[in-house]
Amino acid sequence: KDCGIIFLVFYRALGRYTFGYCPHGPVFSKDCDVLKEVSLEIRKIAKENCAIFVRIESKNKRKESGLFLSPKFSALGASFQPSLDWVLKIEKEEDKLLFEMDQNARYSIKLALKNEVKAEISNPSNDQVEILVKLMEETSKRNNFGLHDKKYYDSIFKSLNEKNSFFVTTRKDGVVISSALVLIFGKEALYLFGGSSSLDRKVSASYLGQWTAIQEAKKRGVEKYNFGAVSDEKGFPQDFKGITMFKKKFGGEYFYHGDFYDIVLNKSLYALFLLRKFLKNK
């Protein structure tokens, strides 16, 4: 019987070669673990796509032949999903959630309201997408990080509807300060993308925006609010340090997706891939 699912994405690597990735998977039911058999099928698909290796994730320490635990530095980059998310359980009353927040988060929310920042929830629309993209571009330039190709975002935006997502936008005197996109998966909400203008630091609009998103998620019957990727307790990766501090102030806990394991088909090119990653992130 069916007991799991595998989703593979192949990225262009060098010439005709690719590398494969199974984001946060394969996923098996609790009483089914057939990774050894599944890895044979993955190898078959990988060969058809001229893959150097295929990366999977697992919470269990793997000893199966042909699975190599990936070095931490090799997981950095836009192609791979972070192993750690920050998740807040939101079934509690709003007063309780506020009380359990870091006092700086509570203060920032109050400061935004004092500065007459308005937060609003909107269904997906072209206008909301344009606002978000513009603020994401401004944020990336200000904080010196890159964005995905436009096609990446377009493919996501096309899948949005009022049941599976919403936007939260903050304004002061009619001027947009921050915007965020939140997706809904059953009983979990995921803060996927966000951006802000330089005014945000002065009026703490992003704190009010996240709090408003949490309130909206509660109204929709959601039990968990996932803030997305964060660095670990040792501060890895360093690029997430600032956003990790922001997310943790709302309360919550780590959610661990698992370690990266590689099924290697071309050892020489795999070694070159690791060397390039090491030098790039040194």
PDB file of N, CA and C in Angstrom, residues 7-63:
ATOM      1  N   PHE A   7       9.072  13.990  -3.771  1.00  0.00           N
ATOM      2  CA  PHE A   7       9.014  15.087  -4.743  1.00  0.00           C
ATOM      3  C   PHE A   7      10.438  15.511  -5.058  1.00  0.00           C
ATOM      4  N   LEU A   8      10.845  15.395  -6.316  1.00  0.00           N
ATOM      5  CA  LEU A   8      12.217  15.701  -6.707  1.00  0.00           C
ATOM      6  C   LEU A   8      12.263  16.920  -7.623  1.00  0.00           C
ATOM      7  N   VAL A   9      13.219  17.795  -7.351  1.00  0.00           N
ATOM      8  CA  VAL A   9      13.487  18.960  -8.198  1.00  0.00           C
ATOM      9  C   VAL A   9      14.923  18.838  -8.687  1.00  0.00           C
ATOM     10  N   PHE A  10      15.145  19.083  -9.986  1.00  0.00           N
ATOM     11  CA  PHE A  10      16.499  19.012 -10.529  1.00  0.00           C
ATOM     12  C   PHE A  10      16.951  20.396 -10.988  1.00  0.00           C
ATOM     13  N   TYR A  11      18.149  20.779 -10.524  1.00  0.00           N
ATOM     14  CA  TYR A  11      18.728  22.068 -10.855  1.00  0.00           C
ATOM     15  C   TYR A  11      19.903  21.884 -11.814  1.00  0.00           C
ATOM     16  N   ARG A  12      20.071  22.844 -12.711  1.00  0.00           N
ATOM     17  CA  ARG A  12      21.208  22.812 -13.628  1.00  0.00           C
ATOM     18  C   ARG A  12      22.494  23.044 -12.853  1.00  0.00           C
ATOM     19  N   ALA A  13      23.503  22.213 -13.052  1.00  0.00           N
ATOM     20  CA  ALA A  13      24.765  22.329 -12.325  1.00  0.00           C
ATOM     21  C   ALA A  13      25.912  22.747 -13.249  1.00  0.00           C
ATOM     22  N   LEU A  14      26.314  21.855 -14.145  1.00  0.00           N
ATOM     23  CA  LEU A  14      27.444  22.121 -15.033  1.00  0.00           C
ATOM     24  C   LEU A  14      27.208  21.407 -16.356  1.00  0.00           C
ATOM     25  N   GLY A  15      27.122  22.186 -17.432  1.00  0.00           N
ATOM     26  CA  GLY A  15      26.884  21.584 -18.731  1.00  0.00           C
ATOM     27  C   GLY A  15      25.583  20.794 -18.745  1.00  0.00           C
ATOM     28  N   ARG A  16      25.676  19.520 -19.086  1.00  0.00           N
ATOM     29  CA  ARG A  16      24.479  18.683 -19.126  1.00  0.00           C
ATOM     30  C   ARG A  16      24.130  18.092 -17.761  1.00  0.00           C
ATOM     31  N   TYR A  17      24.979  18.343 -16.764  1.00  0.00           N
ATOM     32  CA  TYR A  17      24.778  17.749 -15.439  1.00  0.00           C
ATOM     33  C   TYR A  17      23.834  18.575 -14.567  1.00  0.00           C
ATOM     34  N   THR A  18      23.146  17.877 -13.658  1.00  0.00           N
ATOM     35  CA  THR A  18      22.223  18.513 -12.725  1.00  0.00           C
ATOM     36  C   THR A  18      22.503  17.980 -11.318  1.00  0.00           C
ATOM     37  N   PHE A  19      21.791  18.523 -10.341  1.00  0.00           N
ATOM     38  CA  PHE A  19      21.742  17.886  -9.031  1.00  0.00           C
ATOM     39  C   PHE A  19      20.280  17.904  -8.576  1.00  0.00           C
ATOM     40  N   GLY A  20      19.880  16.864  -7.859  1.00  0.00           N
ATOM     41  CA  GLY A  20      18.493  16.728  -7.440  1.00  0.00           C
ATOM     42  C   GLY A  20      18.297  17.062  -5.980  1.00  0.00           C
ATOM     43  N   TYR A  21      17.074  17.425  -5.643  1.00  0.00           N
ATOM     44  CA  TYR A  21      16.756  17.761  -4.263  1.00  0.00           C
ATOM     45  C   TYR A  21      15.316  17.362  -3.958  1.00  0.00           C
ATOM     46  N   CYS A  22      15.134  16.718  -2.826  1.00  0.00           N
ATOM     47  CA  CYS A  22      13.811  16.351  -2.343  1.00  0.00           C
ATOM     48  C   CYS A  22      13.527  17.205  -1.109  1.00  0.00           C
ATOM     49  N   PRO A  23      12.874  18.362  -1.261  1.00  0.00           N
ATOM     50  CA  PRO A  23      12.694  19.302  -0.141  1.00  0.00           C
ATOM     51  C   PRO A  23      11.866  18.710   0.998  1.00  0.00           C
ATOM     52  N   HIS A  24      12.488  18.706   2.191  1.00  0.00           N
ATOM     53  CA  HIS A  24      11.844  18.208   3.409  1.00  0.00           C
ATOM     54  C   HIS A  24      11.238  16.815   3.199  1.00  0.00           C
ATOM     55  N   GLY A  25      11.956  15.966   2.510  1.00  0.00           N
ATOM     56  CA  GLY A  25      11.442  14.621   2.264  1.00  0.00           C
ATOM     57  C   GLY A  25      12.567  13.675   1.874  1.00  0.00           C
ATOM     58  N   PRO A  26      12.226  12.423   1.523  1.00  0.00           N
ATOM     59  CA  PRO A  26      10.894  11.852   1.343  1.00  0.00           C
ATOM     60  C   PRO A  26      10.090  11.807   2.648  1.00  0.00           C
ATOM     61  N   VAL A  27       8.766  11.763   2.504  1.00  0.00           N
ATOM     62  CA  VAL A  27       7.870  11.721   3.655  1.00  0.00           C
ATOM     63  C   VAL A  27       7.208  10.360   3.703  1.00  0.00           C
ATOM     64  N   PHE A  28       7.338   9.695   4.852  1.00  0.00           N
ATOM     65  CA  PHE A  28       6.736   8.371   5.029  1.00  0.00           C
ATOM     66  C   PHE A  28       5.755   8.402   6.196  1.00  0.00           C
ATOM     67  N   SER A  29       4.803   7.493   6.194  1.00  0.00           N
ATOM     68  CA  SER A  29       3.923   7.348   7.345  1.00  0.00           C
ATOM     69  C   SER A  29       4.748   6.802   8.512  1.00  0.00           C
ATOM     70  N   LYS A  30       4.223   6.958   9.720  1.00  0.00           N
ATOM     71  CA  LYS A  30       4.978   6.589  10.920  1.00  0.00           C
ATOM     72  C   LYS A  30       5.360   5.113  10.947  1.00  0.00           C
ATOM     73  N   ASP A  31       4.526   4.267  10.370  1.00  0.00           N
ATOM     74  CA  ASP A  31       4.787   2.832  10.416  1.00  0.00           C
ATOM     75  C   ASP A  31       5.451   2.303   9.143  1.00  0.00           C
ATOM     76  N   CYS A  32       6.058   3.235   8.386  1.00  0.00           N
ATOM     77  CA  CYS A  32       6.648   2.812   7.112  1.00  0.00           C
ATOM     78  C   CYS A  32       7.969   3.552   6.889  1.00  0.00           C
ATOM     79  N   ASP A  33       9.044   2.819   6.737  1.00  0.00           N
ATOM     80  CA  ASP A  33      10.341   3.424   6.432  1.00  0.00           C
ATOM     81  C   ASP A  33      11.043   2.534   5.413  1.00  0.00           C
ATOM     82  N   VAL A  34      10.901   2.885   4.161  1.00  0.00           N
ATOM     83  CA  VAL A  34      11.454   2.057   3.086  1.00  0.00           C
ATOM     84  C   VAL A  34      12.482   2.845   2.281  1.00  0.00           C
ATOM     85  N   LEU A  35      13.263   3.680   2.983  1.00  0.00           N
ATOM     86  CA  LEU A  35      14.197   4.563   2.287  1.00  0.00           C
ATOM     87  C   LEU A  35      15.211   3.790   1.464  1.00  0.00           C
ATOM     88  N   LYS A  36      15.636   2.650   1.961  1.00  0.00           N
ATOM     89  CA  LYS A  36      16.628   1.865   1.220  1.00  0.00           C
ATOM     90  C   LYS A  36      16.090   1.478  -0.155  1.00  0.00           C
ATOM     91  N   GLU A  37      14.826   1.049  -0.185  1.00  0.00           N
ATOM     92  CA  GLU A  37      14.209   0.688  -1.455  1.00  0.00           C
ATOM     93  C   GLU A  37      13.943   1.924  -2.310  1.00  0.00           C
ATOM     94  N   VAL A  38      13.500   2.991  -1.644  1.00  0.00           N
ATOM     95  CA  VAL A  38      13.183   4.233  -2.349  1.00  0.00           C
ATOM     96  C   VAL A  38      14.435   4.838  -2.974  1.00  0.00           C
ATOM     97  N   SER A  39      15.574   4.718  -2.288  1.00  0.00           N
ATOM     98  CA  SER A  39      16.814   5.309  -2.800  1.00  0.00           C
ATOM     99  C   SER A  39      17.217   4.678  -4.132  1.00  0.00           C
ATOM    100  N   LEU A  40      16.858   3.440  -4.337  1.00  0.00           N
ATOM    101  CA  LEU A  40      17.148   2.784  -5.614  1.00  0.00           C
ATOM    102  C   LEU A  40      16.348   3.438  -6.734  1.00  0.00           C
ATOM    103  N   GLU A  41      15.085   3.767  -6.449  1.00  0.00           N
ATOM    104  CA  GLU A  41      14.245   4.438  -7.439  1.00  0.00           C
ATOM    105  C   GLU A  41      14.745   5.858  -7.686  1.00  0.00           C
ATOM    106  N   ILE A  42      15.207   6.524  -6.612  1.00  0.00           N
ATOM    107  CA  ILE A  42      15.761   7.879  -6.755  1.00  0.00           C
ATOM    108  C   ILE A  42      16.992   7.852  -7.655  1.00  0.00           C
ATOM    109  N   ARG A  43      17.849   6.848  -7.470  1.00  0.00           N
ATOM    110  CA  ARG A  43      19.033   6.701  -8.314  1.00  0.00           C
ATOM    111  C   ARG A  43      18.655   6.544  -9.785  1.00  0.00           C
ATOM    112  N   LYS A  44      17.618   5.782 -10.019  1.00  0.00           N
ATOM    113  CA  LYS A  44      17.168   5.552 -11.396  1.00  0.00           C
ATOM    114  C   LYS A  44      16.715   6.863 -12.037  1.00  0.00           C
ATOM    115  N   ILE A  45      15.911   7.626 -11.309  1.00  0.00           N
ATOM    116  CA  ILE A  45      15.424   8.915 -11.817  1.00  0.00           C
ATOM    117  C   ILE A  45      16.579   9.900 -11.979  1.00  0.00           C
ATOM    118  N   ALA A  46      17.513   9.870 -11.027  1.00  0.00           N
ATOM    119  CA  ALA A  46      18.665  10.777 -11.069  1.00  0.00           C
ATOM    120  C   ALA A  46      19.521  10.526 -12.307  1.00  0.00           C
ATOM    121  N   LYS A  47      19.742   9.269 -12.645  1.00  0.00           N
ATOM    122  CA  LYS A  47      20.539   8.937 -13.825  1.00  0.00           C
ATOM    123  C   LYS A  47      19.874   9.444 -15.100  1.00  0.00           C
ATOM    124  N   GLU A  48      18.562   9.346 -15.142  1.00  0.00           N
ATOM    125  CA  GLU A  48      17.817   9.823 -16.315  1.00  0.00           C
ATOM    126  C   GLU A  48      17.962  11.337 -16.477  1.00  0.00           C
ATOM    127  N   ASN A  49      18.233  12.038 -15.366  1.00  0.00           N
ATOM    128  CA  ASN A  49      18.384  13.498 -15.394  1.00  0.00           C
ATOM    129  C   ASN A  49      19.839  13.945 -15.284  1.00  0.00           C
ATOM    130  N   CYS A  50      20.789  13.007 -15.517  1.00  0.00           N
ATOM    131  CA  CYS A  50      22.232  13.307 -15.478  1.00  0.00           C
ATOM    132  C   CYS A  50      22.630  14.012 -14.182  1.00  0.00           C
ATOM    133  N   ALA A  51      22.114  13.515 -13.056  1.00  0.00           N
ATOM    134  CA  ALA A  51      22.379  14.155 -11.773  1.00  0.00           C
ATOM    135  C   ALA A  51      23.712  13.716 -11.180  1.00  0.00           C
ATOM    136  N   ILE A  52      24.416  14.677 -10.607  1.00  0.00           N
ATOM    137  CA  ILE A  52      25.666  14.398  -9.898  1.00  0.00           C
ATOM    138  C   ILE A  52      25.349  13.739  -8.560  1.00  0.00           C
ATOM    139  N   PHE A  53      24.294  14.245  -7.911  1.00  0.00           N
ATOM    140  CA  PHE A  53      23.837  13.690  -6.634  1.00  0.00           C
ATOM    141  C   PHE A  53      22.386  14.101  -6.429  1.00  0.00           C
ATOM    142  N   VAL A  54      21.741  13.466  -5.473  1.00  0.00           N
ATOM    143  CA  VAL A  54      20.393  13.849  -5.052  1.00  0.00           C
ATOM    144  C   VAL A  54      20.412  14.043  -3.538  1.00  0.00           C
ATOM    145  N   ARG A  55      19.887  15.158  -3.092  1.00  0.00           N
ATOM    146  CA  ARG A  55      19.875  15.482  -1.661  1.00  0.00           C
ATOM    147  C   ARG A  55      18.489  15.221  -1.075  1.00  0.00           C
ATOM    148  N   ILE A  56      18.457  14.487   0.044  1.00  0.00           N
ATOM    149  CA  ILE A  56      17.212  14.225   0.755  1.00  0.00           C
ATOM    150  C   ILE A  56      17.375  14.694   2.199  1.00  0.00           C
ATOM    151  N   GLU A  57      16.278  14.651   2.970  1.00  0.00           N
ATOM    152  CA  GLU A  57      16.333  15.054   4.365  1.00  0.00           C
ATOM    153  C   GLU A  57      15.738  13.965   5.248  1.00  0.00           C
ATOM    154  N   SER A  58      16.284  13.830   6.449  1.00  0.00           N
ATOM    155  CA  SER A  58      15.785  12.822   7.374  1.00  0.00           C
ATOM    156  C   SER A  58      16.112  13.209   8.806  1.00  0.00           C
ATOM    157  N   LYS A  59      15.159  12.956   9.725  1.00  0.00           N
ATOM    158  CA  LYS A  59      15.402  13.205  11.150  1.00  0.00           C
ATOM    159  C   LYS A  59      16.148  12.049  11.799  1.00  0.00           C
ATOM    160  N   ASN A  60      16.168  10.911  11.135  1.00  0.00           N
ATOM    161  CA  ASN A  60      16.839   9.736  11.677  1.00  0.00           C
ATOM    162  C   ASN A  60      18.260   9.636  11.142  1.00  0.00           C
ATOM    163  N   LYS A  61      19.187   9.280  12.010  1.00  0.00           N
ATOM    164  CA  LYS A  61      20.569   9.087  11.580  1.00  0.00           C
ATOM    165  C   LYS A  61      20.634   7.894  10.639  1.00  0.00           C
ATOM    166  N   ARG A  62      21.111   8.138   9.421  1.00  0.00           N
ATOM    167  CA  ARG A  62      21.072   7.111   8.386  1.00  0.00           C
ATOM    168  C   ARG A  62      22.420   6.408   8.247  1.00  0.00           C
ATOM    169  N   LYS A  63      22.364   5.092   8.128  1.00  0.00           N
ATOM    170  CA  LYS A  63      23.576   4.296   7.934  1.00  0.00           C
ATOM    171  C   LYS A  63      23.499   3.472   6.653  1.00  0.00           C
TER     172      LYS A  63
END
